PDB file of C-alpha atoms and ligand atoms in Angstrom:
ATOM      1  CA  UNK A   1      -1.897  -5.163 -17.346  1.00  0.00           C
ATOM      2  CA  UNK A   2       1.683  -5.140 -16.049  1.00  0.00           C
ATOM      3  CA  UNK A   3       2.639  -8.513 -14.555  1.00  0.00           C
ATOM      4  CA  UNK A   4       4.803  -6.755 -11.959  1.00  0.00           C
ATOM      5  CA  UNK A   5       2.015  -4.351 -10.947  1.00  0.00           C
ATOM      6  CA  UNK A   6      -1.250  -6.067 -11.952  1.00  0.00           C
ATOM      7  CA  UNK A   7      -3.415  -3.543 -10.052  1.00  0.00           C
ATOM      8  CA  UNK A   8      -1.672  -0.379 -11.296  1.00  0.00           C
ATOM      9  CA  UNK A   9      -4.222   2.416 -11.696  1.00  0.00           C
ATOM     10  CA  UNK A  10      -6.939   0.543  -9.793  1.00  0.00           C
ATOM     11  CA  UNK A  11      -8.721   1.832  -6.689  1.00  0.00           C
ATOM     12  CA  UNK A  12      -9.775  -0.578  -3.949  1.00  0.00           C
ATOM     13  CA  UNK A  13     -11.849  -0.506  -0.763  1.00  0.00           C
ATOM     14  CA  UNK A  14     -10.495  -2.671   2.052  1.00  0.00           C
ATOM     15  CA  UNK A  15     -12.840  -3.496   4.941  1.00  0.00           C
ATOM     16  CA  UNK A  16     -11.980  -5.475   8.048  1.00  0.00           C
ATOM     17  CA  UNK A  17      -8.574  -4.251   9.176  1.00  0.00           C
ATOM     18  CA  UNK A  18      -8.445  -4.502  12.979  1.00  0.00           C
ATOM     19  CA  UNK A  19      -4.657  -4.766  13.346  1.00  0.00           C
ATOM     20  CA  UNK A  20      -1.551  -5.970  11.492  1.00  0.00           C
ATOM     21  CA  UNK A  21      -2.553  -9.633  11.947  1.00  0.00           C
ATOM     22  CA  UNK A  22      -5.870  -9.101  10.137  1.00  0.00           C
ATOM     23  CA  UNK A  23      -6.307 -10.963   6.861  1.00  0.00           C
ATOM     24  CA  UNK A  24      -7.510  -7.647   5.406  1.00  0.00           C
ATOM     25  CA  UNK A  25      -4.183  -6.036   6.292  1.00  0.00           C
ATOM     26  CA  UNK A  26      -2.260  -8.846   4.543  1.00  0.00           C
ATOM     27  CA  UNK A  27      -4.414  -8.427   1.442  1.00  0.00           C
ATOM     28  CA  UNK A  28      -4.113  -4.624   1.560  1.00  0.00           C
ATOM     29  CA  UNK A  29      -0.312  -4.938   1.572  1.00  0.00           C
ATOM     30  CA  UNK A  30      -0.478  -7.164  -1.514  1.00  0.00           C
ATOM     31  CA  UNK A  31      -2.939  -4.881  -3.344  1.00  0.00           C
ATOM     32  CA  UNK A  32      -0.781  -1.848  -2.496  1.00  0.00           C
ATOM     33  CA  UNK A  33       2.408  -3.586  -3.711  1.00  0.00           C
ATOM     34  CA  UNK A  34       0.526  -4.483  -6.920  1.00  0.00           C
ATOM     35  CA  UNK A  35      -0.024  -0.778  -7.594  1.00  0.00           C
ATOM     36  CA  UNK A  36      -3.527  -0.112  -6.214  1.00  0.00           C
ATOM     37  CA  UNK A  37      -4.697   2.985  -4.347  1.00  0.00           C
ATOM     38  CA  UNK A  38      -6.701   1.981  -1.266  1.00  0.00           C
ATOM     39  CA  UNK A  39      -9.488   3.312   0.959  1.00  0.00           C
ATOM     40  CA  UNK A  40     -10.050   1.738   4.397  1.00  0.00           C
ATOM     41  CA  UNK A  41     -12.693   1.527   7.095  1.00  0.00           C
ATOM     42  CA  UNK A  42     -12.471   1.122  10.827  1.00  0.00           C
ATOM     43  CA  UNK A  43     -15.201  -0.457  12.909  1.00  0.00           C
ATOM     44  CA  UNK A  44     -16.106   1.729  15.917  1.00  0.00           C
ATOM     45  CA  UNK A  45     -14.219   4.019  18.295  1.00  0.00           C
ATOM     46  CA  UNK A  46     -12.366   1.079  19.895  1.00  0.00           C
ATOM     47  CA  UNK A  47     -10.393   0.392  16.702  1.00  0.00           C
ATOM     48  CA  UNK A  48     -10.325   3.942  15.284  1.00  0.00           C
ATOM     49  CA  UNK A  49      -6.931   5.278  16.471  1.00  0.00           C
ATOM     50  CA  UNK A  50      -5.064   1.984  15.985  1.00  0.00           C
ATOM     51  CA  UNK A  51      -6.390   1.401  12.459  1.00  0.00           C
ATOM     52  CA  UNK A  52      -5.798   4.990  11.323  1.00  0.00           C
ATOM     53  CA  UNK A  53      -2.195   4.881  12.638  1.00  0.00           C
ATOM     54  CA  UNK A  54      -1.499   1.472  11.045  1.00  0.00           C
ATOM     55  CA  UNK A  55      -2.998   2.451   7.684  1.00  0.00           C
ATOM     56  CA  UNK A  56      -1.237   5.836   7.449  1.00  0.00           C
ATOM     57  CA  UNK A  57       2.139   4.357   8.494  1.00  0.00           C
ATOM     58  CA  UNK A  58       1.806   1.459   6.055  1.00  0.00           C
ATOM     59  CA  UNK A  59       0.184   3.062   3.005  1.00  0.00           C
ATOM     60  CA  UNK A  60       0.868   6.804   3.298  1.00  0.00           C
ATOM     61  CA  UNK A  61      -0.448   9.784   5.272  1.00  0.00           C
ATOM     62  CA  UNK A  62      -3.024  10.681   2.627  1.00  0.00           C
ATOM     63  CA  UNK A  63      -4.704   7.228   2.591  1.00  0.00           C
ATOM     64  CA  UNK A  64      -8.438   7.753   3.263  1.00  0.00           C
ATOM     65  CA  UNK A  65      -9.904   5.952   6.319  1.00  0.00           C
ATOM     66  CA  UNK A  66     -13.517   6.280   7.468  1.00  0.00           C
ATOM     67  CA  UNK A  67     -15.885   4.722  10.001  1.00  0.00           C
ATOM     68  CA  UNK A  68     -18.062   1.885   8.744  1.00  0.00           C
ATOM     69  CA  UNK A  69     -20.319  -0.330  10.821  1.00  0.00           C
ATOM     70  CA  UNK A  70     -22.039  -2.754   8.457  1.00  0.00           C
ATOM     71  CA  UNK A  71     -24.887  -3.338  10.906  1.00  0.00           C
ATOM     72  CA  UNK A  72     -26.013   0.273  10.377  1.00  0.00           C
ATOM     73  CA  UNK A  73     -27.484   1.442   7.022  1.00  0.00           C
ATOM     74  CA  UNK A  74     -26.688   5.096   7.758  1.00  0.00           C
ATOM     75  CA  UNK A  75     -23.050   4.189   8.460  1.00  0.00           C
ATOM     76  CA  UNK A  76     -22.887   2.352   5.108  1.00  0.00           C
ATOM     77  CA  UNK A  77     -24.398   5.359   3.281  1.00  0.00           C
ATOM     78  CA  UNK A  78     -21.973   7.761   5.032  1.00  0.00           C
ATOM     79  CA  UNK A  79     -19.044   5.500   4.176  1.00  0.00           C
ATOM     80  CA  UNK A  80     -19.830   5.465   0.450  1.00  0.00           C
ATOM     81  CA  UNK A  81     -20.354   9.267   0.463  1.00  0.00           C
ATOM     82  CA  UNK A  82     -16.859   9.519   1.952  1.00  0.00           C
ATOM     83  CA  UNK A  83     -15.490   7.157  -0.726  1.00  0.00           C
ATOM     84  CA  UNK A  84     -17.147   9.225  -3.472  1.00  0.00           C
ATOM     85  CA  UNK A  85     -15.417  12.358  -2.121  1.00  0.00           C
ATOM     86  CA  UNK A  86     -12.031  10.667  -2.607  1.00  0.00           C
ATOM     87  CA  UNK A  87     -12.435   8.881  -5.936  1.00  0.00           C
ATOM     88  CA  UNK A  88     -14.794   8.892  -8.910  1.00  0.00           C
ATOM     89  CA  UNK A  89     -14.267   5.180  -9.538  1.00  0.00           C
ATOM     90  CA  UNK A  90     -13.737   2.017  -7.494  1.00  0.00           C
ATOM     91  CA  UNK A  91     -12.363  -1.178  -9.066  1.00  0.00           C
ATOM     92  CA  UNK A  92     -12.373  -3.642  -6.205  1.00  0.00           C
ATOM     93  CA  UNK A  93     -13.764  -4.210  -2.736  1.00  0.00           C
ATOM     94  CA  UNK A  94     -12.582  -6.597  -0.040  1.00  0.00           C
ATOM     95  CA  UNK A  95     -15.143  -7.933   2.443  1.00  0.00           C
ATOM     96  CA  UNK A  96     -13.239  -9.263   5.486  1.00  0.00           C
ATOM     97  CA  UNK A  97     -15.891  -8.834   8.162  1.00  0.00           C
ATOM     98  CA  UNK A  98     -17.428 -11.392  10.477  1.00  0.00           C
ATOM     99  CA  UNK A  99     -19.033 -11.369  13.900  1.00  0.00           C
ATOM    100  CA  UNK A 100     -20.890 -13.801  16.140  1.00  0.00           C
ATOM    101  CA  UNK A 101     -21.958 -12.636  19.600  1.00  0.00           C
ATOM    102  CA  UNK A 102     -20.986 -14.616  22.672  1.00  0.00           C
ATOM    103  CA  UNK A 103     -24.131 -16.568  23.574  1.00  0.00           C
ATOM    104  CA  UNK A 104     -24.989 -20.220  24.224  1.00  0.00           C
ATOM    105  CA  UNK A 105     -23.957 -22.404  21.285  1.00  0.00           C
ATOM    106  CA  UNK A 106     -22.556 -19.638  19.071  1.00  0.00           C
ATOM    107  CA  UNK A 107     -18.824 -20.493  19.006  1.00  0.00           C
ATOM    108  CA  UNK A 108     -18.766 -23.445  21.413  1.00  0.00           C
ATOM    109  CA  UNK A 109     -21.199 -25.778  23.126  1.00  0.00           C
ATOM    110  CA  UNK A 110     -24.477 -27.062  21.741  1.00  0.00           C
ATOM    111  CA  UNK A 111     -25.477 -25.773  18.304  1.00  0.00           C
ATOM    112  CA  UNK A 112     -29.099 -26.386  19.289  1.00  0.00           C
ATOM    113  CA  UNK A 113     -28.799 -23.700  22.013  1.00  0.00           C
ATOM    114  CA  UNK A 114     -28.160 -20.772  19.622  1.00  0.00           C
ATOM    115  CA  UNK A 115     -30.615 -17.957  20.461  1.00  0.00           C
ATOM    116  CA  UNK A 116     -32.614 -16.232  17.719  1.00  0.00           C
ATOM    117  CA  UNK A 117     -31.144 -12.756  18.305  1.00  0.00           C
ATOM    118  CA  UNK A 118     -27.537 -14.057  18.165  1.00  0.00           C
ATOM    119  CA  UNK A 119     -28.352 -15.921  14.924  1.00  0.00           C
ATOM    120  CA  UNK A 120     -29.886 -12.825  13.339  1.00  0.00           C
ATOM    121  CA  UNK A 121     -27.005 -10.555  14.348  1.00  0.00           C
ATOM    122  CA  UNK A 122     -24.292 -12.900  13.050  1.00  0.00           C
ATOM    123  CA  UNK A 123     -26.055 -13.453   9.714  1.00  0.00           C
ATOM    124  CA  UNK A 124     -26.635  -9.737   9.347  1.00  0.00           C
ATOM    125  CA  UNK A 125     -23.044  -8.639  10.036  1.00  0.00           C
ATOM    126  CA  UNK A 126     -21.236 -11.570   8.424  1.00  0.00           C
ATOM    127  CA  UNK A 127     -23.405 -12.270   5.351  1.00  0.00           C
ATOM    128  CA  UNK A 128     -26.055  -9.604   4.657  1.00  0.00           C
ATOM    129  CA  UNK A 129     -23.243  -7.027   4.777  1.00  0.00           C
ATOM    130  CA  UNK A 130     -21.920  -8.413   1.477  1.00  0.00           C
ATOM    131  CA  UNK A 131     -25.211  -7.516  -0.210  1.00  0.00           C
ATOM    132  CA  UNK A 132     -25.268  -4.073   1.405  1.00  0.00           C
ATOM    133  CA  UNK A 133     -21.646  -3.291   0.460  1.00  0.00           C
ATOM    134  CA  UNK A 134     -22.137  -4.592  -3.085  1.00  0.00           C
ATOM    135  CA  UNK A 135     -25.180  -2.331  -3.493  1.00  0.00           C
ATOM    136  CA  UNK A 136     -23.207   0.611  -2.117  1.00  0.00           C
ATOM    137  CA  UNK A 137     -20.147   0.133  -4.295  1.00  0.00           C
ATOM    138  CA  UNK A 138     -21.877  -0.852  -7.562  1.00  0.00           C
ATOM    139  CA  UNK A 139     -22.588   2.741  -8.750  1.00  0.00           C
ATOM    140  CA  UNK A 140     -18.882   3.543  -8.279  1.00  0.00           C
ATOM    141  CA  UNK A 141     -17.727   0.519 -10.288  1.00  0.00           C
ATOM    142  CA  UNK A 142     -18.206   2.386 -13.553  1.00  0.00           C
ATOM    143  CA  UNK A 143     -15.511   0.377 -15.332  1.00  0.00           C
ATOM    144  CA  UNK A 144     -16.668  -2.985 -13.965  1.00  0.00           C
ATOM    145  CA  UNK A 145     -15.218  -4.367 -10.779  1.00  0.00           C
ATOM    146  CA  UNK A 146     -14.307  -7.205  -8.471  1.00  0.00           C
ATOM    147  CA  UNK A 147     -15.643  -8.019  -5.001  1.00  0.00           C
ATOM    148  CA  UNK A 148     -13.834 -10.588  -2.863  1.00  0.00           C
ATOM    149  CA  UNK A 149     -15.088 -11.985   0.466  1.00  0.00           C
ATOM    150  CA  UNK A 150     -13.339 -14.155   3.047  1.00  0.00           C
ATOM    151  CA  UNK A 151     -14.965 -17.428   4.006  1.00  0.00           C
ATOM    152  CA  UNK A 152     -14.096 -20.682   5.777  1.00  0.00           C
ATOM    153  CA  UNK A 153     -14.521 -24.411   5.060  1.00  0.00           C
ATOM    154  CA  UNK A 154     -16.896 -24.857   8.029  1.00  0.00           C
ATOM    155  CA  UNK A 155     -19.585 -23.585   5.634  1.00  0.00           C
ATOM    156  CA  UNK A 156     -19.379 -26.967   3.855  1.00  0.00           C
ATOM    157  CA  UNK A 157     -18.466 -29.562   6.497  1.00  0.00           C
ATOM    158  CA  UNK A 158     -18.916 -29.636  10.250  1.00  0.00           C
ATOM    159  CA  UNK A 159     -15.939 -28.146  12.094  1.00  0.00           C
ATOM    160  CA  UNK A 160     -16.532 -28.441  15.852  1.00  0.00           C
ATOM    161  CA  UNK A 161     -17.260 -25.099  17.575  1.00  0.00           C
ATOM    162  CA  UNK A 162     -17.635 -23.062  14.343  1.00  0.00           C
ATOM    163  CA  UNK A 163     -21.383 -23.423  14.912  1.00  0.00           C
ATOM    164  CA  UNK A 164     -23.010 -20.074  14.173  1.00  0.00           C
ATOM    165  CA  UNK A 165     -20.067 -18.731  12.129  1.00  0.00           C
ATOM    166  CA  UNK A 166     -20.340 -21.812   9.906  1.00  0.00           C
ATOM    167  CA  UNK A 167     -23.970 -20.934   9.097  1.00  0.00           C
ATOM    168  CA  UNK A 168     -22.969 -17.321   8.455  1.00  0.00           C
ATOM    169  CA  UNK A 169     -20.240 -18.453   6.052  1.00  0.00           C
ATOM    170  CA  UNK A 170     -22.682 -20.709   4.160  1.00  0.00           C
ATOM    171  CA  UNK A 171     -24.948 -17.690   3.749  1.00  0.00           C
ATOM    172  CA  UNK A 172     -22.025 -15.508   2.716  1.00  0.00           C
ATOM    173  CA  UNK A 173     -20.925 -17.955   0.014  1.00  0.00           C
ATOM    174  CA  UNK A 174     -24.440 -18.268  -1.363  1.00  0.00           C
ATOM    175  CA  UNK A 175     -24.867 -14.478  -1.318  1.00  0.00           C
ATOM    176  CA  UNK A 176     -21.620 -14.164  -3.279  1.00  0.00           C
ATOM    177  CA  UNK A 177     -22.903 -16.548  -5.976  1.00  0.00           C
ATOM    178  CA  UNK A 178     -26.253 -14.783  -6.353  1.00  0.00           C
ATOM    179  CA  UNK A 179     -24.491 -11.409  -6.413  1.00  0.00           C
ATOM    180  CA  UNK A 180     -22.105 -12.761  -9.082  1.00  0.00           C
ATOM    181  CA  UNK A 181     -25.091 -13.737 -11.213  1.00  0.00           C
ATOM    182  CA  UNK A 182     -26.922 -10.457 -10.593  1.00  0.00           C
ATOM    183  CA  UNK A 183     -24.026  -8.014 -10.967  1.00  0.00           C
ATOM    184  CA  UNK A 184     -22.277  -9.939 -13.743  1.00  0.00           C
ATOM    185  CA  UNK A 185     -25.119  -8.986 -16.066  1.00  0.00           C
ATOM    186  CA  UNK A 186     -24.615  -5.241 -15.772  1.00  0.00           C
ATOM    187  CA  UNK A 187     -23.223  -3.206 -18.641  1.00  0.00           C
ATOM    188  CA  UNK A 188     -20.067  -2.874 -16.521  1.00  0.00           C
ATOM    189  CA  UNK A 189     -19.899  -6.352 -14.971  1.00  0.00           C
ATOM    190  CA  UNK A 190     -18.900  -6.858 -11.366  1.00  0.00           C
ATOM    191  CA  UNK A 191     -17.306 -10.179 -10.446  1.00  0.00           C
ATOM    192  CA  UNK A 192     -17.874 -11.626  -6.969  1.00  0.00           C
ATOM    193  CA  UNK A 193     -15.713 -14.392  -5.500  1.00  0.00           C
ATOM    194  CA  UNK A 194     -14.775 -15.859  -2.118  1.00  0.00           C
ATOM    195  CA  UNK A 195     -11.418 -16.915  -0.768  1.00  0.00           C
ATOM    196  CA  UNK A 196     -11.775 -19.778   1.689  1.00  0.00           C
ATOM    197  CA  UNK A 197      -8.772 -19.316   3.969  1.00  0.00           C
ATOM    198  CA  UNK A 198      -7.287 -21.969   6.203  1.00  0.00           C
ATOM    199  CA  UNK A 199      -6.830 -20.986   9.860  1.00  0.00           C
ATOM    200  CA  UNK A 200      -4.885 -17.752  10.526  1.00  0.00           C
ATOM    201  CA  UNK A 201      -4.148 -16.367  14.026  1.00  0.00           C
ATOM    202  CA  UNK A 202      -6.297 -13.214  14.183  1.00  0.00           C
ATOM    203  CA  UNK A 203      -8.539 -11.448  16.708  1.00  0.00           C
ATOM    204  CA  UNK A 204     -11.739 -12.866  15.206  1.00  0.00           C
ATOM    205  CA  UNK A 205     -10.328 -16.406  15.050  1.00  0.00           C
ATOM    206  CA  UNK A 206      -9.433 -16.391  18.744  1.00  0.00           C
ATOM    207  CA  UNK A 207     -13.145 -16.179  19.512  1.00  0.00           C
ATOM    208  CA  UNK A 208     -13.632 -19.762  18.253  1.00  0.00           C
ATOM    209  CA  UNK A 209     -13.185 -22.290  21.057  1.00  0.00           C
ATOM    210  CA  UNK A 210     -10.167 -24.598  20.466  1.00  0.00           C
ATOM    211  CA  UNK A 211      -8.962 -22.551  17.482  1.00  0.00           C
ATOM    212  CA  UNK A 212      -5.208 -23.003  18.095  1.00  0.00           C
ATOM    213  CA  UNK A 213      -5.564 -26.805  17.964  1.00  0.00           C
ATOM    214  CA  UNK A 214      -6.688 -26.471  14.343  1.00  0.00           C
ATOM    215  CA  UNK A 215      -3.154 -25.717  13.127  1.00  0.00           C
ATOM    216  CA  UNK A 216      -2.024 -29.153  14.276  1.00  0.00           C
ATOM    217  CA  UNK A 217      -4.868 -30.780  12.325  1.00  0.00           C
ATOM    218  CA  UNK A 218      -3.833 -28.886   9.173  1.00  0.00           C
ATOM    219  CA  UNK A 219      -0.188 -29.896   9.725  1.00  0.00           C
ATOM    220  CA  UNK A 220      -1.205 -33.545  10.030  1.00  0.00           C
ATOM    221  CA  UNK A 221      -3.879 -33.802   7.352  1.00  0.00           C
ATOM    222  CA  UNK A 222      -3.530 -31.257   4.571  1.00  0.00           C
ATOM    223  CA  UNK A 223      -1.473 -32.144   1.473  1.00  0.00           C
ATOM    224  CA  UNK A 224       0.919 -29.242   2.124  1.00  0.00           C
ATOM    225  CA  UNK A 225       0.984 -30.020   5.871  1.00  0.00           C
ATOM    226  CA  UNK A 226       0.104 -26.468   6.913  1.00  0.00           C
ATOM    227  CA  UNK A 227      -2.574 -23.815   6.648  1.00  0.00           C
ATOM    228  CA  UNK A 228      -1.758 -20.570   4.763  1.00  0.00           C
ATOM    229  CA  UNK A 229       0.046 -17.252   5.188  1.00  0.00           C
ATOM    230  CA  UNK A 230      -1.188 -13.680   4.898  1.00  0.00           C
ATOM    231  CA  UNK A 231       1.138 -13.285   1.890  1.00  0.00           C
ATOM    232  CA  UNK A 232      -0.509 -16.230   0.111  1.00  0.00           C
ATOM    233  CA  UNK A 233      -3.979 -14.832   0.806  1.00  0.00           C
ATOM    234  CA  UNK A 234      -2.758 -11.476  -0.506  1.00  0.00           C
ATOM    235  CA  UNK A 235      -1.445 -13.053  -3.707  1.00  0.00           C
ATOM    236  CA  UNK A 236      -4.755 -14.865  -4.352  1.00  0.00           C
ATOM    237  CA  UNK A 237      -6.763 -11.704  -3.674  1.00  0.00           C
ATOM    238  CA  UNK A 238      -4.483  -9.798  -6.068  1.00  0.00           C
ATOM    239  CA  UNK A 239      -5.127 -12.366  -8.792  1.00  0.00           C
ATOM    240  CA  UNK A 240      -8.901 -12.189  -8.231  1.00  0.00           C
ATOM    241  CA  UNK A 241      -8.888  -8.380  -8.439  1.00  0.00           C
ATOM    242  CA  UNK A 242      -6.676  -8.341 -11.535  1.00  0.00           C
ATOM    243  CA  UNK A 243      -7.651  -8.482 -15.195  1.00  0.00           C
ATOM    244  CA  UNK A 244      -6.114 -11.987 -15.223  1.00  0.00           C
ATOM    245  CA  UNK A 245      -9.299 -13.165 -13.457  1.00  0.00           C
ATOM    246  CA  UNK A 246     -11.604 -11.306 -15.878  1.00  0.00           C
ATOM    247  CA  UNK A 247     -13.695 -14.428 -16.496  1.00  0.00           C
ATOM    248  CA  UNK A 248     -13.664 -15.763 -12.922  1.00  0.00           C
ATOM    249  CA  UNK A 249     -16.811 -15.121 -10.892  1.00  0.00           C
ATOM    250  CA  UNK A 250     -19.039 -16.885  -8.367  1.00  0.00           C
ATOM    251  CA  UNK A 251     -16.136 -19.053  -7.201  1.00  0.00           C
ATOM    252  CA  UNK A 252     -14.853 -20.148  -3.813  1.00  0.00           C
ATOM    253  CA  UNK A 253     -11.069 -20.508  -4.017  1.00  0.00           C
ATOM    254  CA  UNK A 254      -9.466 -22.531  -1.232  1.00  0.00           C
ATOM    255  CA  UNK A 255      -6.160 -21.214   0.118  1.00  0.00           C
ATOM    256  CA  UNK A 256      -5.734 -23.791   2.861  1.00  0.00           C
ATOM    257  CA  UNK A 257      -2.774 -26.063   2.142  1.00  0.00           C
ATOM    258  CA  UNK A 258      -5.222 -28.291   0.224  1.00  0.00           C
ATOM    259  CA  UNK A 259      -7.120 -29.335   3.365  1.00  0.00           C
ATOM    260  CA  UNK A 260     -10.445 -29.074   1.523  1.00  0.00           C
ATOM    261  CA  UNK A 261      -9.796 -32.171  -0.636  1.00  0.00           C
ATOM    262  CA  UNK A 262      -9.053 -34.510   2.290  1.00  0.00           C
ATOM    263  CA  UNK A 263     -11.725 -37.027   3.332  1.00  0.00           C
ATOM    264  CA  UNK A 264     -10.069 -38.316   6.484  1.00  0.00           C
TER     265      UNK A 264
HETATM  266  P1  LIG B   1     -10.049  -9.710  12.319  1.00  0.00           P
HETATM  267  O1  LIG B   1      -8.681  -9.170  12.140  1.00  0.00           O
HETATM  268  O2  LIG B   1     -10.603  -9.722  13.707  1.00  0.00           O
HETATM  269  O3  LIG B   1     -11.029  -8.963  11.301  1.00  0.00           O
HETATM  270  C1  LIG B   1     -12.444  -9.036  11.410  1.00  0.00           C
HETATM  271  C2  LIG B   1     -12.955  -7.649  11.193  1.00  0.00           C
HETATM  272  O4  LIG B   1     -14.392  -7.600  11.087  1.00  0.00           O
HETATM  273  C3  LIG B   1     -12.579  -6.726  12.356  1.00  0.00           C
HETATM  274  O5  LIG B   1     -12.009  -5.544  11.858  1.00  0.00           O
HETATM  275  C4  LIG B   1     -13.939  -6.500  13.000  1.00  0.00           C
HETATM  276  O6  LIG B   1     -14.026  -5.358  13.813  1.00  0.00           O
HETATM  277  C5  LIG B   1     -14.786  -6.411  11.745  1.00  0.00           C
HETATM  278  N1  LIG B   1     -16.196  -6.288  12.063  1.00  0.00           N
HETATM  279  C6  LIG B   1     -16.932  -6.990  12.967  1.00  0.00           C
HETATM  280  N2  LIG B   1     -18.184  -6.477  13.034  1.00  0.00           N
HETATM  281  C7  LIG B   1     -18.229  -5.430  12.159  1.00  0.00           C
HETATM  282  C8  LIG B   1     -19.230  -4.499  11.781  1.00  0.00           C
HETATM  283  N3  LIG B   1     -20.458  -4.504  12.332  1.00  0.00           N
HETATM  284  N4  LIG B   1     -18.931  -3.560  10.848  1.00  0.00           N
HETATM  285  C9  LIG B   1     -17.705  -3.491  10.302  1.00  0.00           C
HETATM  286  N5  LIG B   1     -16.706  -4.344  10.617  1.00  0.00           N
HETATM  287  C10 LIG B   1     -16.977  -5.304  11.539  1.00  0.00           C
HETATM  288  O7  LIG B   1     -10.104 -11.241  11.839  1.00  0.00           O
HETATM  289  P2  LIG B   1      -9.800 -11.968  10.434  1.00  0.00           P
HETATM  290  O8  LIG B   1      -9.584 -13.391  10.796  1.00  0.00           O
HETATM  291  O9  LIG B   1      -8.794 -11.212   9.656  1.00  0.00           O
HETATM  292  O10 LIG B   1     -11.221 -11.898   9.699  1.00  0.00           O
HETATM  293  C11 LIG B   1     -11.412 -11.411   8.384  1.00  0.00           C
HETATM  294  C12 LIG B   1     -12.331 -12.344   7.623  1.00  0.00           C
HETATM  295  O11 LIG B   1     -11.636 -13.563   7.343  1.00  0.00           O
HETATM  296  C13 LIG B   1     -13.608 -12.727   8.368  1.00  0.00           C
HETATM  297  O12 LIG B   1     -14.684 -12.781   7.463  1.00  0.00           O
HETATM  298  C14 LIG B   1     -13.255 -14.133   8.869  1.00  0.00           C
HETATM  299  O13 LIG B   1     -14.412 -14.899   9.138  1.00  0.00           O
HETATM  300  C15 LIG B   1     -12.494 -14.637   7.665  1.00  0.00           C
HETATM  301  N6  LIG B   1     -11.700 -15.851   7.883  1.00  0.00           N
HETATM  302  C16 LIG B   1     -10.803 -15.898   8.889  1.00  0.00           C
HETATM  303  C17 LIG B   1     -10.060 -17.059   9.080  1.00  0.00           C
HETATM  304  C18 LIG B   1      -9.054 -17.168  10.200  1.00  0.00           C
HETATM  305  O14 LIG B   1      -8.627 -18.271  10.523  1.00  0.00           O
HETATM  306  N7  LIG B   1      -8.638 -16.061  10.794  1.00  0.00           N
HETATM  307  C19 LIG B   1     -10.213 -18.162   8.220  1.00  0.00           C
HETATM  308  C20 LIG B   1     -11.147 -18.055   7.185  1.00  0.00           C
HETATM  309  C21 LIG B   1     -11.882 -16.903   7.021  1.00  0.00           C
HETATM  310  P3  LIG B   1     -14.107  -5.631  15.435  1.00  0.00           P
HETATM  311  O15 LIG B   1     -12.764  -6.138  15.860  1.00  0.00           O
HETATM  312  O16 LIG B   1     -14.459  -4.306  16.006  1.00  0.00           O
HETATM  313  O17 LIG B   1     -15.201  -6.631  15.680  1.00  0.00           O
END
């Protein structure tokens, strides 16, 4: 492994790019700079043209991009058929997908108001999708592999308004641990880890009521007096995908200015 290009020769799947502010885009830039070849998805017609343009301009005209809606099994199957047409091996996959529908209690208001269908949809898209993508990519990880998912601290402690997304992140983290145990025992082991990012201004984050006020809390309370940057998330994701993390699996790594250790 070259220290300058720790992902040289590796092939990665990046999910969850919506625009250049997306955490997935920051991580893709880091993986690309580290020498990886990348394959991307876009979610739905609304994002299609913007994501394709951004990806081709940033990573080259021949970078593969394909539709993937993780709430649809056929879309997942079609996506992995597309991937298999472009590479015979995948080394890493980034899961940077989350969704909670607007409904009473989901991202503001009373947690006790959350409707059943909103709960099911959020858990399915934000957490079950990790299982579905892991199952889809596993046959392509013929030389072992690394799966990294993005989570948030509200899975562990109450953060006002995170409500339904907090439950989805708890499920996501637990799924990642059980997948780490399951897929780590294959002949070609797959490692599964989470990065718990501090607040970052993105499309998804703006859906959480009072989100912008969180930066002030991180400035006041975290040891480093700030949250994190896309570059720092990219560097951590590069480490996790690299051979340097060959014995690291089932972990949640906090990239949050140290906020996670603070009691009050
Ligand atoms: P983002 O740019 O809005 O990315 C979220 C992505 O998930 C979007 O591309 C979104 O597409 C996609 N998505 C939603 N439903 C999908 C589906 N059914 N199938 C496929 N893709 C779907 O926001 P982000 O903040 O970078 O989010 C990336 C990850 O980081 C998420 O898991 C988020 O919870 C996590 N995270 C974010 C923060 C933060 O402060 N921003 C902190 C910790 C963790 P649409 O736009 O079409 O819905």
